[in-house]
mmCIF file of C-alpha atoms in Angstrom:
data_model
loop_
_atom_site.group_PDB
_atom_site.id
_atom_site.type_symbol
_atom_site.label_atom_id
_atom_site.label_comp_id
_atom_site.label_asym_id
_atom_site.label_seq_id
_atom_site.Cartn_x
_atom_site.Cartn_y
_atom_site.Cartn_z
ATOM 1 C CA MET C 148 10.243 -19.810 -5.571
ATOM 2 C CA ILE C 149 7.781 -19.751 -2.658
ATOM 3 C CA MET C 150 4.819 -17.505 -3.339
ATOM 4 C CA GLN C 151 4.564 -14.494 -1.019
ATOM 5 C CA PRO C 152 1.384 -13.378 0.818
ATOM 6 C CA LEU C 153 -0.612 -10.494 -0.636
ATOM 7 C CA ILE C 154 -1.035 -8.609 2.644
ATOM 8 C CA LYS C 155 0.690 -7.929 5.930
ATOM 9 C CA TRP C 156 -0.909 -9.758 8.839
ATOM 10 C CA ALA C 157 -0.199 -9.770 12.558
ATOM 11 C CA GLY C 158 1.050 -13.243 13.432
ATOM 12 C CA GLY C 159 1.731 -14.058 9.770
ATOM 13 C CA LYS C 160 3.904 -17.115 9.236
ATOM 14 C CA GLN C 161 6.162 -15.972 6.392
ATOM 15 C CA LYS C 162 9.224 -15.780 8.663
ATOM 16 C CA LEU C 163 8.486 -19.205 10.197
ATOM 17 C CA LEU C 164 7.957 -21.237 7.031
ATOM 18 C CA ALA C 165 11.346 -22.947 7.344
ATOM 19 C CA GLN C 166 10.254 -24.311 10.734
ATOM 20 C CA ILE C 167 6.637 -25.090 9.768
ATOM 21 C CA LEU C 168 6.809 -26.676 6.313
ATOM 22 C CA PRO C 169 8.935 -29.701 7.359
ATOM 23 C CA HIS C 170 6.098 -30.734 9.711
ATOM 24 C CA ILE C 171 3.382 -30.776 7.039
ATOM 25 C CA PRO C 172 2.493 -34.165 5.523
ATOM 26 C CA LYS C 173 3.867 -34.861 2.073
ATOM 27 C CA GLU C 174 0.526 -36.181 0.859
ATOM 28 C CA TYR C 175 -3.074 -35.228 1.645
ATOM 29 C CA ASP C 176 -6.296 -34.693 -0.265
ATOM 30 C CA THR C 177 -7.737 -31.314 0.775
ATOM 31 C CA TYR C 178 -5.816 -28.623 2.653
ATOM 32 C CA TYR C 179 -7.893 -26.737 5.254
ATOM 33 C CA GLU C 180 -6.886 -23.433 6.840
ATOM 34 C CA PRO C 181 -9.686 -22.060 9.055
ATOM 35 C CA PHE C 182 -7.787 -18.974 10.303
ATOM 36 C CA PHE C 183 -6.565 -17.901 6.898
ATOM 37 C CA GLY C 184 -5.242 -14.387 7.569
ATOM 38 C CA GLY C 185 -2.268 -13.645 5.328
ATOM 39 C CA GLY C 186 -2.164 -17.243 4.137
ATOM 40 C CA ALA C 187 1.635 -17.639 4.101
ATOM 41 C CA VAL C 188 1.510 -21.409 4.553
ATOM 42 C CA PHE C 189 -1.143 -21.874 1.863
ATOM 43 C CA PHE C 190 0.741 -19.755 -0.660
ATOM 44 C CA ALA C 191 3.956 -21.652 0.093
ATOM 45 C CA LEU C 192 2.257 -25.023 -0.440
ATOM 46 C CA GLU C 193 -0.001 -24.098 -3.399
ATOM 47 C CA PRO C 194 -2.148 -27.204 -2.743
ATOM 48 C CA ARG C 195 -4.293 -28.697 -5.486
ATOM 49 C CA LYS C 196 -7.393 -28.639 -3.250
ATOM 50 C CA ALA C 197 -8.057 -26.266 -0.372
ATOM 51 C CA VAL C 198 -10.790 -24.827 1.831
ATOM 52 C CA LEU C 199 -9.757 -21.397 3.128
ATOM 53 C CA THR C 200 -11.987 -19.752 5.728
ATOM 54 C CA ASP C 201 -11.881 -16.850 8.159
ATOM 55 C CA ILE C 202 -14.376 -14.962 10.291
ATOM 56 C CA ASN C 203 -13.029 -11.601 9.112
ATOM 57 C CA SER C 204 -15.533 -10.659 6.414
ATOM 58 C CA GLU C 205 -13.380 -7.855 4.965
ATOM 59 C CA LEU C 206 -10.458 -10.243 4.567
ATOM 60 C CA ILE C 207 -12.564 -12.883 2.813
ATOM 61 C CA ASN C 208 -14.176 -10.280 0.558
ATOM 62 C CA PHE C 209 -10.681 -9.119 -0.470
ATOM 63 C CA TYR C 210 -9.590 -12.627 -1.499
ATOM 64 C CA GLU C 211 -12.853 -13.212 -3.349
ATOM 65 C CA ILE C 212 -12.347 -9.999 -5.333
ATOM 66 C CA VAL C 213 -8.746 -10.972 -6.160
ATOM 67 C CA ARG C 214 -10.160 -14.235 -7.502
ATOM 68 C CA ASP C 215 -13.180 -12.813 -9.350
ATOM 69 C CA GLU C 216 -12.597 -9.125 -10.148
ATOM 70 C CA LEU C 217 -8.849 -8.445 -10.101
ATOM 71 C CA PRO C 218 -8.668 -5.923 -13.004
ATOM 72 C CA PHE C 219 -11.397 -3.803 -11.375
ATOM 73 C CA LEU C 220 -9.667 -4.010 -7.980
ATOM 74 C CA ILE C 221 -6.403 -2.740 -9.493
ATOM 75 C CA SER C 222 -8.200 0.066 -11.354
ATOM 76 C CA GLU C 223 -9.865 1.163 -8.119
ATOM 77 C CA ILE C 224 -6.812 1.163 -5.876
ATOM 78 C CA ASP C 225 -4.655 2.881 -8.505
ATOM 79 C CA THR C 226 -6.701 6.023 -7.792
ATOM 80 C CA TYR C 227 -5.780 6.012 -4.082
ATOM 81 C CA GLU C 228 -3.330 8.463 -2.471
ATOM 82 C CA ASN C 229 -0.711 7.980 0.217
ATOM 83 C CA THR C 230 -1.657 10.974 2.319
ATOM 84 C CA GLU C 231 -2.762 11.206 5.919
ATOM 85 C CA GLU C 232 -5.959 13.035 4.961
ATOM 86 C CA PHE C 233 -6.914 10.421 2.354
ATOM 87 C CA TYR C 234 -6.030 7.577 4.760
ATOM 88 C CA TYR C 235 -8.298 8.805 7.548
ATOM 89 C CA ARG C 236 -11.091 9.517 5.100
ATOM 90 C CA LYS C 237 -10.957 5.894 3.960
ATOM 91 C CA ARG C 238 -10.489 4.563 7.489
ATOM 92 C CA GLU C 239 -13.548 6.396 8.827
ATOM 93 C CA LEU C 240 -15.861 5.041 6.124
ATOM 94 C CA ASP C 241 -16.934 2.020 8.193
ATOM 95 C CA ARG C 242 -18.434 4.423 10.733
ATOM 96 C CA SER C 243 -20.687 6.088 8.153
ATOM 97 C CA VAL C 244 -23.886 5.292 6.287
ATOM 98 C CA GLU C 245 -21.885 5.623 3.055
ATOM 99 C CA TYR C 246 -20.062 2.400 3.878
ATOM 100 C CA ARG C 247 -23.196 0.350 3.225
ATOM 101 C CA SER C 248 -23.290 1.574 -0.368
ATOM 102 C CA LEU C 249 -19.715 0.557 -1.205
ATOM 103 C CA THR C 250 -19.347 -2.190 -3.777
ATOM 104 C CA ASN C 251 -17.398 -5.315 -2.869
ATOM 105 C CA ILE C 252 -14.608 -4.066 -5.146
ATOM 106 C CA GLN C 253 -14.449 -0.740 -3.278
ATOM 107 C CA ARG C 254 -14.416 -2.561 0.067
ATOM 108 C CA ALA C 255 -11.581 -4.799 -1.120
ATOM 109 C CA ALA C 256 -9.542 -1.835 -2.378
ATOM 110 C CA ARG C 257 -10.076 -0.019 0.929
ATOM 111 C CA PHE C 258 -9.012 -3.128 2.853
ATOM 112 C CA LEU C 259 -5.810 -3.533 0.803
ATOM 113 C CA TYR C 260 -4.991 0.173 0.957
ATOM 114 C CA LEU C 261 -5.425 0.365 4.743
ATOM 115 C CA ASN C 262 -3.362 -2.796 5.162
ATOM 116 C CA LYS C 263 -0.448 -1.336 3.197
ATOM 117 C CA THR C 264 -0.518 2.166 4.670
ATOM 118 C CA CYS C 265 -1.556 1.709 8.315
ATOM 119 C CA PHE C 266 0.964 1.462 11.153
ATOM 120 C CA ASN C 267 2.857 -1.870 10.950
ATOM 121 C CA GLY C 268 0.192 -3.366 8.674
ATOM 122 C CA LEU C 269 -1.772 -4.089 11.850
ATOM 123 C CA TYR C 270 -5.376 -5.065 11.142
ATOM 124 C CA ARG C 271 -7.187 -4.097 14.330
ATOM 125 C CA VAL C 272 -10.780 -3.195 15.110
ATOM 126 C CA ASN C 273 -12.521 -1.934 18.235
ATOM 127 C CA LYS C 274 -15.452 -3.598 19.978
ATOM 128 C CA GLU C 275 -17.867 -2.073 17.466
ATOM 129 C CA GLY C 276 -15.883 -3.623 14.616
ATOM 130 C CA TYR C 277 -14.445 -0.325 13.349
ATOM 131 C CA PHE C 278 -10.904 -0.308 11.959
ATOM 132 C CA ASN C 279 -8.786 1.884 14.264
ATOM 133 C CA THR C 280 -5.089 1.508 13.385
ATOM 134 C CA PRO C 281 -3.355 4.888 12.829
ATOM 135 C CA PHE C 282 -1.687 6.083 9.619
ATOM 136 C CA GLY C 283 1.726 4.526 9.051
ATOM 137 C CA LYS C 284 3.417 7.597 7.509
ATOM 138 C CA TYR C 285 5.386 5.491 4.985
ATOM 139 C CA LYS C 286 7.044 7.599 2.270
ATOM 140 C CA ASN C 287 6.289 5.413 -0.738
ATOM 141 C CA PRO C 288 4.309 2.278 0.167
ATOM 142 C CA LYS C 289 3.503 -0.219 -2.561
ATOM 143 C CA PHE C 290 -0.252 -0.828 -2.469
ATOM 144 C CA TYR C 291 0.186 -4.147 -4.262
ATOM 145 C CA ASP C 292 2.818 -6.188 -6.098
ATOM 146 C CA LYS C 293 1.572 -6.706 -9.657
ATOM 147 C CA ASP C 294 3.299 -10.059 -10.219
ATOM 148 C CA ARG C 295 2.310 -11.402 -6.817
ATOM 149 C CA ILE C 296 -1.362 -10.483 -7.022
ATOM 150 C CA LYS C 297 -1.618 -11.881 -10.572
ATOM 151 C CA LYS C 298 -0.050 -15.121 -9.391
ATOM 152 C CA ALA C 299 -2.662 -15.338 -6.611
ATOM 153 C CA PHE C 300 -5.396 -14.701 -9.192
ATOM 154 C CA HIS C 301 -4.147 -17.604 -11.328
ATOM 155 C CA LEU C 302 -3.799 -19.875 -8.296
ATOM 156 C CA PHE C 303 -7.364 -19.155 -7.172
ATOM 157 C CA ASN C 304 -8.645 -19.723 -10.711
ATOM 158 C CA SER C 305 -6.439 -22.649 -11.701
ATOM 159 C CA PRO C 306 -7.739 -26.212 -12.183
ATOM 160 C CA ASN C 307 -6.959 -26.539 -8.495
ATOM 161 C CA ASN C 308 -10.124 -26.663 -6.407
ATOM 162 C CA ILE C 309 -9.693 -23.688 -4.069
ATOM 163 C CA GLU C 310 -12.690 -22.640 -1.940
ATOM 164 C CA ILE C 311 -12.703 -19.287 -0.140
ATOM 165 C CA ARG C 312 -15.456 -18.817 2.422
ATOM 166 C CA TYR C 313 -16.506 -16.579 5.288
ATOM 167 C CA ALA C 314 -16.930 -19.108 8.101
ATOM 168 C CA ASP C 315 -16.100 -19.953 11.696
ATOM 169 C CA PHE C 316 -13.361 -22.508 12.417
ATOM 170 C CA ASN C 317 -16.012 -25.060 13.373
ATOM 171 C CA GLU C 318 -16.593 -25.719 9.668
ATOM 172 C CA VAL C 319 -13.354 -27.691 9.591
ATOM 173 C CA LYS C 320 -15.337 -30.557 11.126
ATOM 174 C CA ASN C 321 -16.197 -31.433 7.520
ATOM 175 C CA ALA C 322 -12.620 -32.593 6.889
ATOM 176 C CA SER C 323 -12.127 -36.291 6.200
ATOM 177 C CA SER C 324 -9.345 -38.732 7.083
ATOM 178 C CA ASP C 325 -7.355 -38.019 3.903
ATOM 179 C CA ASP C 326 -7.280 -34.260 4.547
ATOM 180 C CA PHE C 327 -4.860 -32.001 6.409
ATOM 181 C CA VAL C 328 -5.698 -28.988 8.600
ATOM 182 C CA TYR C 329 -3.375 -26.150 9.571
ATOM 183 C CA PHE C 330 -4.618 -24.017 12.490
ATOM 184 C CA ASP C 331 -3.149 -20.574 13.157
ATOM 185 C CA PRO C 332 -5.608 -19.079 15.663
ATOM 186 C CA PRO C 333 -5.216 -15.865 17.659
ATOM 187 C CA TYR C 334 -2.562 -16.806 20.199
ATOM 188 C CA VAL C 335 -3.041 -17.239 23.929
ATOM 189 C CA PRO C 336 -1.656 -13.984 25.431
ATOM 190 C CA LEU C 337 1.525 -14.380 27.473
ATOM 191 C CA THR C 338 0.701 -11.430 29.753
ATOM 192 C CA LYS C 339 -2.427 -9.502 30.670
ATOM 193 C CA THR C 340 -1.295 -6.598 28.477
ATOM 194 C CA SER C 341 -0.122 -8.593 25.442
ATOM 195 C CA SER C 342 -3.515 -9.865 24.294
ATOM 196 C CA PHE C 343 -4.312 -9.165 20.658
ATOM 197 C CA THR C 344 -7.416 -10.905 19.366
ATOM 198 C CA ALA C 345 -9.022 -7.950 17.631
ATOM 199 C CA TYR C 346 -8.940 -9.109 14.026
ATOM 200 C CA THR C 347 -12.722 -8.961 14.305
ATOM 201 C CA LYS C 348 -15.135 -7.629 16.920
ATOM 202 C CA TYR C 349 -15.481 -11.192 18.273
ATOM 203 C CA ASP C 350 -13.305 -12.174 21.207
ATOM 204 C CA PHE C 351 -11.099 -15.273 20.992
ATOM 205 C CA GLY C 352 -10.507 -15.961 24.672
ATOM 206 C CA THR C 353 -10.077 -19.038 26.851
ATOM 207 C CA LYS C 354 -13.473 -20.483 25.959
ATOM 208 C CA LYS C 355 -12.668 -20.346 22.240
ATOM 209 C CA GLN C 356 -9.220 -21.850 22.783
ATOM 210 C CA ILE C 357 -10.810 -24.823 24.561
ATOM 211 C CA GLU C 358 -13.446 -25.114 21.832
ATOM 212 C CA LEU C 359 -10.634 -25.234 19.265
ATOM 213 C CA ARG C 360 -8.872 -27.992 21.213
ATOM 214 C CA ASP C 361 -12.129 -29.943 21.236
ATOM 215 C CA ILE C 362 -12.318 -29.621 17.443
ATOM 216 C CA CYS C 363 -8.777 -30.988 17.259
ATOM 217 C CA ASN C 364 -9.868 -33.967 19.353
ATOM 218 C CA ILE C 365 -12.755 -34.643 16.963
ATOM 219 C CA LEU C 366 -10.447 -34.451 13.948
ATOM 220 C CA HIS C 367 -7.928 -36.757 15.629
ATOM 221 C CA GLN C 368 -10.592 -39.355 16.380
ATOM 222 C CA ARG C 369 -11.624 -39.220 12.734
ATOM 223 C CA GLY C 370 -8.042 -39.725 11.538
ATOM 224 C CA VAL C 371 -7.586 -36.185 10.147
ATOM 225 C CA LYS C 372 -4.018 -34.899 10.447
ATOM 226 C CA PHE C 373 -3.593 -31.399 11.881
ATOM 227 C CA LEU C 374 -0.836 -28.957 12.772
ATOM 228 C CA LEU C 375 -1.505 -26.021 15.087
ATOM 229 C CA SER C 376 0.515 -22.917 15.985
ATOM 230 C CA ASN C 377 0.145 -21.131 19.328
ATOM 231 C CA SER C 378 1.965 -19.511 22.228
ATOM 232 C CA TYR C 379 4.511 -21.364 24.322
ATOM 233 C CA CYS C 380 2.814 -21.162 27.737
ATOM 234 C CA ASP C 381 1.531 -23.490 30.452
ATOM 235 C CA PHE C 382 -2.084 -23.152 29.322
ATOM 236 C CA VAL C 383 -1.327 -24.314 25.768
ATOM 237 C CA LEU C 384 1.073 -27.037 26.922
ATOM 238 C CA ASP C 385 -1.603 -28.441 29.211
ATOM 239 C CA LEU C 386 -4.421 -28.006 26.677
ATOM 240 C CA TYR C 387 -2.599 -30.113 24.072
ATOM 241 C CA ARG C 388 -0.739 -32.464 26.405
ATOM 242 C CA ASP C 389 -2.095 -35.513 24.550
ATOM 243 C CA TYR C 390 -0.380 -34.481 21.315
ATOM 244 C CA ASP C 391 3.133 -34.022 20.019
ATOM 245 C CA ILE C 392 4.300 -30.502 20.956
ATOM 246 C CA LEU C 393 7.279 -28.989 19.142
ATOM 247 C CA GLU C 394 9.056 -25.844 20.297
ATOM 248 C CA ILE C 395 10.084 -23.300 17.654
ATOM 249 C CA GLN C 396 11.759 -19.901 17.728
ATOM 250 C CA ALA C 397 9.803 -16.905 16.469
ATOM 251 C CA ARG C 398 10.411 -13.177 16.518
ATOM 252 C CA ARG C 399 7.948 -10.566 17.708
ATOM 253 C CA PHE C 400 7.624 -7.836 15.065
ATOM 254 C CA ILE C 401 4.629 -5.847 16.319
ATOM 255 C CA ASN C 402 5.071 -3.872 19.522
ATOM 256 C CA SER C 403 4.824 -0.147 20.136
ATOM 257 C CA ASN C 404 8.116 -0.463 22.034
ATOM 258 C CA GLY C 405 10.857 -1.431 19.581
ATOM 259 C CA ASN C 406 12.966 -2.873 22.406
ATOM 260 C CA LYS C 407 10.300 -5.526 22.998
ATOM 261 C CA ARG C 408 10.436 -6.847 19.452
ATOM 262 C CA GLY C 409 12.651 -9.887 19.647
ATOM 263 C CA PRO C 410 12.976 -13.680 19.898
ATOM 264 C CA ILE C 411 10.153 -15.598 21.532
ATOM 265 C CA LYS C 412 9.210 -19.263 21.786
ATOM 266 C CA GLU C 413 6.107 -20.673 20.106
ATOM 267 C CA VAL C 414 4.742 -24.179 19.729
ATOM 268 C CA LEU C 415 3.616 -26.407 16.908
ATOM 269 C CA VAL C 416 1.097 -29.057 17.967
ATOM 270 C CA ARG C 417 0.593 -32.098 15.746
ATOM 271 C CA ASN C 418 -1.314 -35.366 15.954
ATOM 272 C CA PHE C 419 0.834 -37.412 13.589
#
């Protein structure tokens, strides 16, 4: 069975795996995923070698603690409560001096708890980098799946060579011709009001999208295979016009208006 992600993540690819996996090479040396997020593609593939990076430091800390300190993480989060008062107390910690004294285990537990109890599992921060998603008001949320998180622990600690690092996507330049890269960046917004790039306090606008395309060009010239997900829009179609562009059908799950959650086109860009 395909391994499930540990967390909810806006733009996560769990529902699109049937359309993505057929376009991934059968053989490669190291798997790179520089916008790791929920990691649905990685967990589905369970590659023998991987470099997993993201610029969200709380996300990377969480995965590192799952790998290195899982029993302590579970012990910590088992003390948490699903109440609105407790939620906002934990959410407001990053605005206080107390936050600096939290251990990495406490930060990871807070991250997982907020992810499972906030509205729609939407990880969102403001310009100061403070988490600001409201309480989800779920009756009985499961903070973690015991079997799933233990499986992730064993995968991260298996003989497989899995690296987890806090890093910008530019680090993927280290990939070699036998490697494969899957890019799942913040998408190009389809309207002026649909932009969501606030996984961190750093903006991922037009300049970054072009910089990412330039990285793809470098990888292509080096013979590195890549697959990239993004919006179906004129900007993306023009940006990657030199590559093979595949149209897929996705479904929008996060919108404050339920009537606007529905089918939408996306693209997969590949150089092989």
